[in-house]
Coordinates of C-alpha atoms in Angstrom, one line a residue:
M1 CA 23.8 -37.7 -71.0
A2 CA 22.1 -36.8 -67.7
L3 CA 23.2 -34.4 -65.8
S4 CA 24.6 -34.4 -62.1
E5 CA 21.4 -32.9 -59.2
H6 CA 24.4 -30.0 -58.7
E7 CA 24.2 -29.2 -62.9
Q8 CA 20.7 -29.6 -62.8
R9 CA 20.9 -27.0 -60.1
L10 CA 23.6 -24.6 -61.6
L11 CA 21.1 -24.7 -64.8
D12 CA 17.9 -24.2 -62.3
E13 CA 19.4 -21.1 -61.4
M14 CA 20.9 -19.6 -64.1
E15 CA 17.2 -19.9 -66.0
R16 CA 15.8 -18.1 -63.2
G17 CA 18.2 -15.8 -63.5
F18 CA 17.7 -15.0 -67.3
Y19 CA 14.0 -14.9 -66.8
Q20 CA 14.3 -12.3 -64.1
S21 CA 16.7 -10.5 -66.1
E22 CA 14.4 -10.5 -69.4
A23 CA 11.7 -9.0 -67.0
D24 CA 14.0 -6.0 -65.7
V25 CA 15.2 -5.5 -69.5
L26 CA 11.4 -5.7 -70.8
Q27 CA 10.1 -3.2 -67.8
A28 CA 12.9 -0.9 -68.2
G29 CA 12.2 -0.4 -72.2
S30 CA 8.6 0.5 -71.5
S31 CA 8.8 3.1 -73.9
Q32 CA 7.8 2.3 -77.5
P33 CA 9.5 3.9 -80.1
R34 CA 7.6 5.6 -82.7
R35 CA 7.2 6.0 -86.5
L36 CA 9.2 9.1 -87.9
N37 CA 6.3 11.9 -88.8
Y38 CA 8.0 13.1 -92.0
R39 CA 6.9 16.5 -91.6
S40 CA 8.3 17.4 -88.7
L41 CA 11.7 15.9 -91.0
V42 CA 11.1 18.1 -94.2
L43 CA 10.6 21.0 -92.2
G44 CA 13.3 20.7 -89.3
I45 CA 15.8 20.7 -92.7
I46 CA 14.5 23.6 -94.3
V47 CA 14.9 25.6 -91.1
V48 CA 18.1 24.0 -90.7
V49 CA 18.8 25.6 -94.2
A50 CA 17.4 28.8 -93.1
G51 CA 19.6 28.8 -89.8
I52 CA 23.0 28.0 -91.8
G53 CA 21.5 31.3 -94.4
V54 CA 21.7 33.4 -91.3
L55 CA 24.8 32.3 -89.3
V56 CA 26.6 32.7 -92.8
A57 CA 25.3 36.3 -93.2
G58 CA 25.8 36.7 -89.5
V59 CA 29.5 36.3 -90.2
A60 CA 29.5 37.6 -93.9
V61 CA 27.9 41.1 -92.2
H62 CA 30.4 40.4 -88.2
L63 CA 27.2 40.5 -86.2
L64 CA 27.7 38.1 -83.6
W65 CA 24.5 38.1 -82.7
V66 CA 23.0 37.5 -85.8
G67 CA 25.2 34.3 -86.2
L68 CA 24.3 33.1 -82.7
I69 CA 21.1 33.7 -84.0
G70 CA 21.7 31.3 -87.5
F71 CA 22.8 29.1 -84.7
A72 CA 20.0 28.8 -82.2
V73 CA 17.8 29.1 -85.5
M74 CA 19.9 25.5 -86.0
L75 CA 19.6 23.9 -83.0
G76 CA 15.8 23.8 -83.3
G77 CA 15.6 22.7 -86.6
V78 CA 17.9 19.7 -85.9
I79 CA 15.2 19.5 -82.1
L80 CA 12.7 19.5 -84.9
M81 CA 14.2 17.2 -87.2
L82 CA 14.0 14.6 -84.8
S83 CA 11.0 14.8 -82.8
R84 CA 8.5 11.9 -83.7
R85 CA 4.9 13.2 -82.7
S86 CA 3.0 10.6 -83.8
S87 CA -0.1 8.7 -82.4
D88 CA 0.7 5.5 -84.1
P89 CA 3.0 4.5 -82.0
L90 CA 5.4 0.9 -83.6
T91 CA 4.8 -2.1 -81.2
V92 CA 7.9 -4.4 -80.3
E93 CA 6.3 -6.5 -83.5
D94 CA 6.1 -4.6 -86.0
I95 CA 10.0 -3.8 -85.3
T96 CA 10.6 -7.7 -85.2
S97 CA 8.6 -8.9 -87.9
A98 CA 9.3 -6.0 -90.5
G99 CA 10.2 -7.8 -93.6
S100 CA 9.0 -11.3 -92.7
G101 CA 6.2 -12.3 -94.3
P102 CA 2.7 -12.8 -92.8
K103 CA 2.9 -13.8 -89.2
S104 CA 0.9 -16.8 -87.3
P105 CA -1.8 -16.4 -84.7
R106 CA 0.2 -18.6 -82.7
S107 CA 3.1 -16.4 -83.1
S108 CA 1.6 -13.4 -82.0
R109 CA -0.4 -14.6 -79.0
E110 CA 3.6 -16.1 -77.0
S111 CA 5.7 -14.0 -75.2
L112 CA 9.1 -13.9 -75.7
S113 CA 10.3 -16.4 -73.2
E114 CA 8.0 -18.8 -74.6
R115 CA 8.9 -18.7 -78.3
M116 CA 12.6 -19.0 -77.0
E117 CA 11.4 -22.2 -74.4
R118 CA 9.6 -23.4 -77.9
R119 CA 12.9 -23.4 -80.5
W120 CA 15.2 -24.3 -77.4
D121 CA 12.8 -27.8 -77.3
Q122 CA 13.2 -27.5 -81.5
R123 CA 16.5 -28.0 -81.8
M124 CA 16.8 -30.4 -78.9
E125 CA 14.6 -32.4 -81.0
G126 CA 16.5 -31.9 -84.0
E127 CA 14.3 -30.1 -85.8
R128 CA 15.5 -26.4 -87.4

């Protein structure tokens, strides 16, 4: 069943809008996520536990400033735990291919729009 000219224009306009919004999203998300630094995680947990100890000690001896120092130490530990300083950042391909089999050389060269277009063509042809 063929589309009318009006429907075809609407479809083309929607497709252009989709590709434009896709480019905006890809540009906005340019900061790449990085791998978790286990050394920072373990050190941060140790610092948080020490901060809890100092906080409890400050409450036990009724000294406000010791409790505040314990809280600051705990906050520093959490910040240290969440810091991800690694020289080996993840790529988008690492995230999307996690748990999948070996990648074909064809899929590594295709952009998102090309893969989506290929999948759409396969669906329209009845392949899956």
